[in-house]
XYZ file of C-alpha atoms in Angstrom:
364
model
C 278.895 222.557 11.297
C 277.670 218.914 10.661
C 276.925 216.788 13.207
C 277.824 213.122 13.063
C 275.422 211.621 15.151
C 276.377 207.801 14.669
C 279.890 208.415 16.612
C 278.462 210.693 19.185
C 276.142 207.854 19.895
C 279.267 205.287 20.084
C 280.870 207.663 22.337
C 277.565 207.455 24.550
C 277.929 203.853 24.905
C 281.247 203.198 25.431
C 281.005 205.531 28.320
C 277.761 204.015 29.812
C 280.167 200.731 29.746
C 283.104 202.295 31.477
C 280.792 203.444 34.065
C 278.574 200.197 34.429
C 281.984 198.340 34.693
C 282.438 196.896 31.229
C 285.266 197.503 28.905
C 284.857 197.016 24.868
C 284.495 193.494 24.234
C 283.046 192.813 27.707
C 279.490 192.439 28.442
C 278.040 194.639 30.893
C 277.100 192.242 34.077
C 273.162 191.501 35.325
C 271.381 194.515 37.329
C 269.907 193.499 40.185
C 266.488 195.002 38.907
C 267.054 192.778 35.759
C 267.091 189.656 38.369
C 264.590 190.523 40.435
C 262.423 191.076 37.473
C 263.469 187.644 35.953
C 262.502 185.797 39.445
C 259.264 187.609 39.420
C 258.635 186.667 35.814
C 259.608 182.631 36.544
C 256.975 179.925 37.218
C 257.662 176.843 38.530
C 256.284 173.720 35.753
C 254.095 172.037 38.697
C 253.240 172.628 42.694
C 252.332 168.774 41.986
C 255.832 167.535 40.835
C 257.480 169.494 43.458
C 255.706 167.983 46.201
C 256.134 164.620 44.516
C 260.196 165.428 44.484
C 260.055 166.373 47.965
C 258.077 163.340 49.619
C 260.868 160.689 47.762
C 263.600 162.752 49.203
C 262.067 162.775 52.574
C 260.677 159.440 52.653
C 264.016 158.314 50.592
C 266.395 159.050 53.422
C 264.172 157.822 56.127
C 263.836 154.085 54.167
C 267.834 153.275 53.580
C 270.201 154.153 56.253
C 273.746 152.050 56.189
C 275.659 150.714 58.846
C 279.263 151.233 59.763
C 281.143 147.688 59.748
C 282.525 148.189 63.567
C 278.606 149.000 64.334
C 275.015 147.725 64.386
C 271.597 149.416 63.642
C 269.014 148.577 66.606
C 265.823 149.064 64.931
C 262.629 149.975 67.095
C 258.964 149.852 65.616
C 256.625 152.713 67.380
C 259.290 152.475 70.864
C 259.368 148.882 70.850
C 262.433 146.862 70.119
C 262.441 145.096 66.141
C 265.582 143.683 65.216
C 269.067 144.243 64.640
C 270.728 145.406 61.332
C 274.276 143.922 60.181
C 277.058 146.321 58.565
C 275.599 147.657 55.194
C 273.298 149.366 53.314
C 269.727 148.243 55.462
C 265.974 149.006 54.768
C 263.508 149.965 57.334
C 260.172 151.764 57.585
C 259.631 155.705 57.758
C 259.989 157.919 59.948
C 257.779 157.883 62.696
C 257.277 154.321 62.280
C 260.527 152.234 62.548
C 263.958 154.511 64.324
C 267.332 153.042 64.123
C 269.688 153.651 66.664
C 273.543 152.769 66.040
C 275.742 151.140 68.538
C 279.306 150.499 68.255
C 280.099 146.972 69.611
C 284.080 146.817 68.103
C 284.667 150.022 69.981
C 287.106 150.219 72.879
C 285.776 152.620 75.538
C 287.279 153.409 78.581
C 287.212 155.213 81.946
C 289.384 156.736 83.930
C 289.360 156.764 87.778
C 291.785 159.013 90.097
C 293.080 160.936 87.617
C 292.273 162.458 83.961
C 293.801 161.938 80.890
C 294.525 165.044 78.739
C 296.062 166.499 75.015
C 298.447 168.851 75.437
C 300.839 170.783 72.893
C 301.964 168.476 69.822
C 299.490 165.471 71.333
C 301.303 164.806 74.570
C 299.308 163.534 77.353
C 299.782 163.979 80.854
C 297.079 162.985 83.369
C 296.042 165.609 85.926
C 296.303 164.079 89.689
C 293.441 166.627 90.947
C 290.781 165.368 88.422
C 288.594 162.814 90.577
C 291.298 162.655 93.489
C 288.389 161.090 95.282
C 287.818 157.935 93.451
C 291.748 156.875 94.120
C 292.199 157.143 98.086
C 291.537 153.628 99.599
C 291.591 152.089 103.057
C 293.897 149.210 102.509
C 293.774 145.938 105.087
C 296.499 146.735 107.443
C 294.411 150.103 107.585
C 296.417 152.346 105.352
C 295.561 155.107 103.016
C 296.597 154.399 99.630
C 296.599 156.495 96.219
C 294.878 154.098 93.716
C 294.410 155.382 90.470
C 293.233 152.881 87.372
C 291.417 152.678 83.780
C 288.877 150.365 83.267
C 288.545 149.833 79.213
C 285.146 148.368 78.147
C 283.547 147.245 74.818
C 279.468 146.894 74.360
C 279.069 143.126 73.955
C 275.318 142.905 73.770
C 273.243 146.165 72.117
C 270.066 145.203 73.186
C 270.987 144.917 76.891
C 273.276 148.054 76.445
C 270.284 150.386 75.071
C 267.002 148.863 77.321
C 268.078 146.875 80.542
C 269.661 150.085 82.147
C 269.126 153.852 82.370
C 272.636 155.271 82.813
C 274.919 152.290 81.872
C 278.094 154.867 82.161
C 277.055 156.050 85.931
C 276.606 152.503 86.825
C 279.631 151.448 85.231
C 281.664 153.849 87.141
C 280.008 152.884 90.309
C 280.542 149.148 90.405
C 284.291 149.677 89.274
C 284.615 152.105 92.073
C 283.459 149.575 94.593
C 284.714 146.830 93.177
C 288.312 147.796 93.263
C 287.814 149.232 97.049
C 286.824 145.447 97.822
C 289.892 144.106 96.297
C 292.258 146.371 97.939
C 290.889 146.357 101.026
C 291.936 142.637 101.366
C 295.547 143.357 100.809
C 298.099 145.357 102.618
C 299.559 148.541 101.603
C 302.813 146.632 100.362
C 300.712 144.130 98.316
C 298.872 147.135 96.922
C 302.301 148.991 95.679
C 304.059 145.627 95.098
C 301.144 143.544 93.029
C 299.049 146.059 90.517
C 299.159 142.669 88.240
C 297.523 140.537 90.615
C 294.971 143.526 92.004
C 293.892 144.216 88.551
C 293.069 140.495 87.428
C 290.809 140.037 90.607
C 289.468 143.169 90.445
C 288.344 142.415 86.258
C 287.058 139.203 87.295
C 284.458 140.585 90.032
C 283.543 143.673 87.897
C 282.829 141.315 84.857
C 280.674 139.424 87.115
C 278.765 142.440 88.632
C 278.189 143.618 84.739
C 276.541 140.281 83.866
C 274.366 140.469 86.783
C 273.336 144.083 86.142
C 272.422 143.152 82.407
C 274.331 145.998 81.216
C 276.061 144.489 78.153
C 279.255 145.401 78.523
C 282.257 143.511 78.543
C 285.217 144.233 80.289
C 288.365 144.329 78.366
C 291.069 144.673 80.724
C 291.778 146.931 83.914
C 295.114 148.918 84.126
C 296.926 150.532 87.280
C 298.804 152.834 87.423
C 301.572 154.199 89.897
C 300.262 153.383 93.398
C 301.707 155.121 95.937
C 300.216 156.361 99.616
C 299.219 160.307 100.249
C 301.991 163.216 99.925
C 302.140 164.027 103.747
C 302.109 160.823 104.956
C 305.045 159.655 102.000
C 308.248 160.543 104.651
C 306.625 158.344 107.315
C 305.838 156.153 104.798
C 309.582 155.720 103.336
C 311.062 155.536 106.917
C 308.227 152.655 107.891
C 309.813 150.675 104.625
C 313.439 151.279 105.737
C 312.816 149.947 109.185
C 311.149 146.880 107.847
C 313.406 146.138 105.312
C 316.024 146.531 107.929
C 314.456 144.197 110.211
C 314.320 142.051 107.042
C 317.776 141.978 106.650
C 318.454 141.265 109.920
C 316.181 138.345 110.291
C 318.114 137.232 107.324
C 320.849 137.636 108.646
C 320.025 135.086 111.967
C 318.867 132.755 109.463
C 321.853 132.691 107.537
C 323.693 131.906 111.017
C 321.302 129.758 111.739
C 321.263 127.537 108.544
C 325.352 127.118 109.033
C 325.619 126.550 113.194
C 322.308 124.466 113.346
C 322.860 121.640 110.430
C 326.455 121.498 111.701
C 326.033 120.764 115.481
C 323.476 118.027 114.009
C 326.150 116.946 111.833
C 328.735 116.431 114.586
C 326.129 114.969 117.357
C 325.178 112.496 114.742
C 328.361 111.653 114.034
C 329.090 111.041 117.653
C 326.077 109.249 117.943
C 327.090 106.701 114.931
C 330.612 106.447 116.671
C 328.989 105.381 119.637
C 326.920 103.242 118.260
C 329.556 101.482 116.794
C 331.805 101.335 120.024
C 329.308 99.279 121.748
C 328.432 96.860 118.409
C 332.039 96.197 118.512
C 332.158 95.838 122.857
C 329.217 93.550 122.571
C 330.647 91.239 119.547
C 333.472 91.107 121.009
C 331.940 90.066 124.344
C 329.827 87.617 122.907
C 333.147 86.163 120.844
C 334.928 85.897 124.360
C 332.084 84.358 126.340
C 331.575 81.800 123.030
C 335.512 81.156 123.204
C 335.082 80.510 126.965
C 332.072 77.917 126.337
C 334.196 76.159 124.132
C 336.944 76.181 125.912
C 334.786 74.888 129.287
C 333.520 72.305 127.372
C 336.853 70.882 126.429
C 337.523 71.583 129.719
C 335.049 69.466 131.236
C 335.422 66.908 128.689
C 339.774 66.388 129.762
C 340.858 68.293 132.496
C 343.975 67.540 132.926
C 345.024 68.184 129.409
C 342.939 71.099 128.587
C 344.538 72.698 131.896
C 348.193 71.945 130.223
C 347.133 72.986 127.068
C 346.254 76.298 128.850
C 349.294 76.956 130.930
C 351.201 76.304 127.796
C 349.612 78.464 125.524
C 349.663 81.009 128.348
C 353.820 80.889 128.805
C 354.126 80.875 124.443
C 352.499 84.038 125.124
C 354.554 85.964 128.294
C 357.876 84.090 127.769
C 358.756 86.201 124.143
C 357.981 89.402 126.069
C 360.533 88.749 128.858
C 363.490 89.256 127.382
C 366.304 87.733 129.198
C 365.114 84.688 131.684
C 366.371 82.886 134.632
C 365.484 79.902 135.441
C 366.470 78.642 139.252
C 364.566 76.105 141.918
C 361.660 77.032 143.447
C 363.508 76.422 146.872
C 366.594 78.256 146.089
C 366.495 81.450 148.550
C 369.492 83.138 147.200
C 370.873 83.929 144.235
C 374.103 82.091 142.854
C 377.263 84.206 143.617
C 378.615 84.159 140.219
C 375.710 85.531 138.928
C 376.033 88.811 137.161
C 372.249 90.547 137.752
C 373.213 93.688 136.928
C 372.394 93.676 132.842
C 369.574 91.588 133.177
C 367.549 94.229 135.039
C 364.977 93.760 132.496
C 364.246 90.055 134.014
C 363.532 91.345 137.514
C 360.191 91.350 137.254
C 359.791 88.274 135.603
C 361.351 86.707 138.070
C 359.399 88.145 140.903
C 356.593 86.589 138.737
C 357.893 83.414 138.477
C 358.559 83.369 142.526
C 355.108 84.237 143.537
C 353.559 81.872 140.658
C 356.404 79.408 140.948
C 357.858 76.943 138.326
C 357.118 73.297 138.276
């Protein structure tokens, strides 16, 4: 039997492939002896160039550094402050002779005090009351306890002063906003504290701005928020009942105003108006007084001047006067003592007075 040696050797081939992984067509993948043998066999071109590569690439990434546009680069040569870098691509010395230290000065930072804001499920955020409980219970001016919690939100205005005039600028931040709004409350009442969170956060701003500028800590304050204020848990049913009583004694005082604004003006009204009446009463009594007395001069001086006439004149200006108001008049001497016997007296009543008159005065 002949052997055909050129297929058995196929057949020995194919079926180191099949167990090496390979399939016909496919190349048989690396050994790892094969690799490690090609690694041992490699040499590098140059220890020289390689150590030339690596010194650009370190000293390459310690000579450009860029700066963020809401951002400056403090530069500091051997500890000591340099300058300060702008937004951009900037140049400085190595490493180990020139650092750069970036600051954010468009940043908004804030803190929070009497409370802590949190993330919860789907990015709601709910503060959580026994974070820093501390900071928020003040003594108020009418000597109440009140819950104050607030955020004080705070942007670096001056890097250098930020980074070298002050250690902790955060702790000391905290501090003088804690004390700061304790002064400002502490001059109002606990109604003024609830009632005017606008008022109490514009003061408070103002003096923590001005203790910041003082301190040389480069900050600026942005704005100071309350929130709900609102006095202790066990002390909140006194607290309600102390407001209804007031506001009831409110209303009430109110109230007596409201009488008082109607009954006061009024009475004023009427005794004025009785004063005015009586004032002109006795302006028209005295002009008329003084109109008499001048119409009695006048009438004494033509008096004086012609008695006799004047003294006619007046007796018969006198009887135009009473004679229309008589009615019916009799006429009879002044020595007659009884009346005429056919004298009917009886409808002329009217004249009986008259008459009696004219006896006592008499008739010439």
């Amino acid at each position: 039997m002949n052997w055909d040696w050129d297929k058995l050797r196929e057949k020995q081939e194919q079926y180191e492939q099949k167990r090496s992984g390979g399939g016909a067509g496919v190349p048989r993948p690396p050994q790892m002896d094969e690799v490690l043998n090609r690694f041992k066999n490699f040499r590098f071109p140059g220890g020289i160039l390689l150590i030339v590569v690596l010194f650009f690439l370190f000293f390459g990434s310690s000579i450009f550094f860029t700066v963020d546009i809401d951002e400056v680069g403090i530069i500091q040569r051997f500890g000591k402050y340099s300058r300060i870098s702008q937004p951009g691509l900037n140049f400085k010395l190595p490493a180990g002779v020139e650092k750069v230290t970036k600051v954010k000065i468009k940043r908004v930072y804030k803190e929070e005090f009497g409370f802590e804001t949190v993330k919860g499920y789907n990015n709601a955020r709910f503060s959580n009351d026994n974070a820093d409980a501390g900071a928020a219970l003040m003594l108020t001016g009418d000597l109440n306890v009140a819950v104050v919690p607030w955020i004080v939100q705070y942007r670096i205005s001056d890097p250098y002063n930020y980074l070298f005039k002050v250690k902790d600028v955060r702790s000391i931040l905290r501090d003088m906003a804690e004390a700061t709004m304790r002064t400002v409350v502490g001059d109002r009442s606990i109604n003024e504290v609830i009632s005017k969170r606008e008022e109490i956060a514009v003061a408070a701003r103002k003096m923590l701005q001005d203790e910041m500028n003082q301190a040389e800590t480069g900050i600026h304050i942005v704005t100071i928020e309350m929130k709900k204020t609102n006095v202790p848990e066990p002390v909140q049913p006194s607290f309600n009942e102390v407001n209804e009583a007031v506001q009831e004694k409110e209303q009430l005082i109110y109230k007596a105003r409201e009488g008082y604004n109607k009954a006061i003006p009024a009475a004023r009204g009427e005794a004025m108006r009785m004063v005015k009446d009586a004032e002109g009463f006795a302006l028209d009594r005295v002009n008329r007084a003084l109109g008499d007395a001048a119409r009695f001069t006048s009438v004494f001086e033509e008096y004086v001047k012609a008695k006799d006439v004047t003294k006619k004149r007046l007796y018969l200006e006198a009887m135009s006067e009473v004679l229309p108001r008589l009615g019916g008049k009799f006429i009879i001497d002044s020595d007659q003592k009884n009346v005429l016997p056919l004298l009917n007296l009886d409808g002329a009543t009217s004249a009986v007075p008259a008459i009696k008159a004219l006896r006592e005065g008499g008739v010439k």
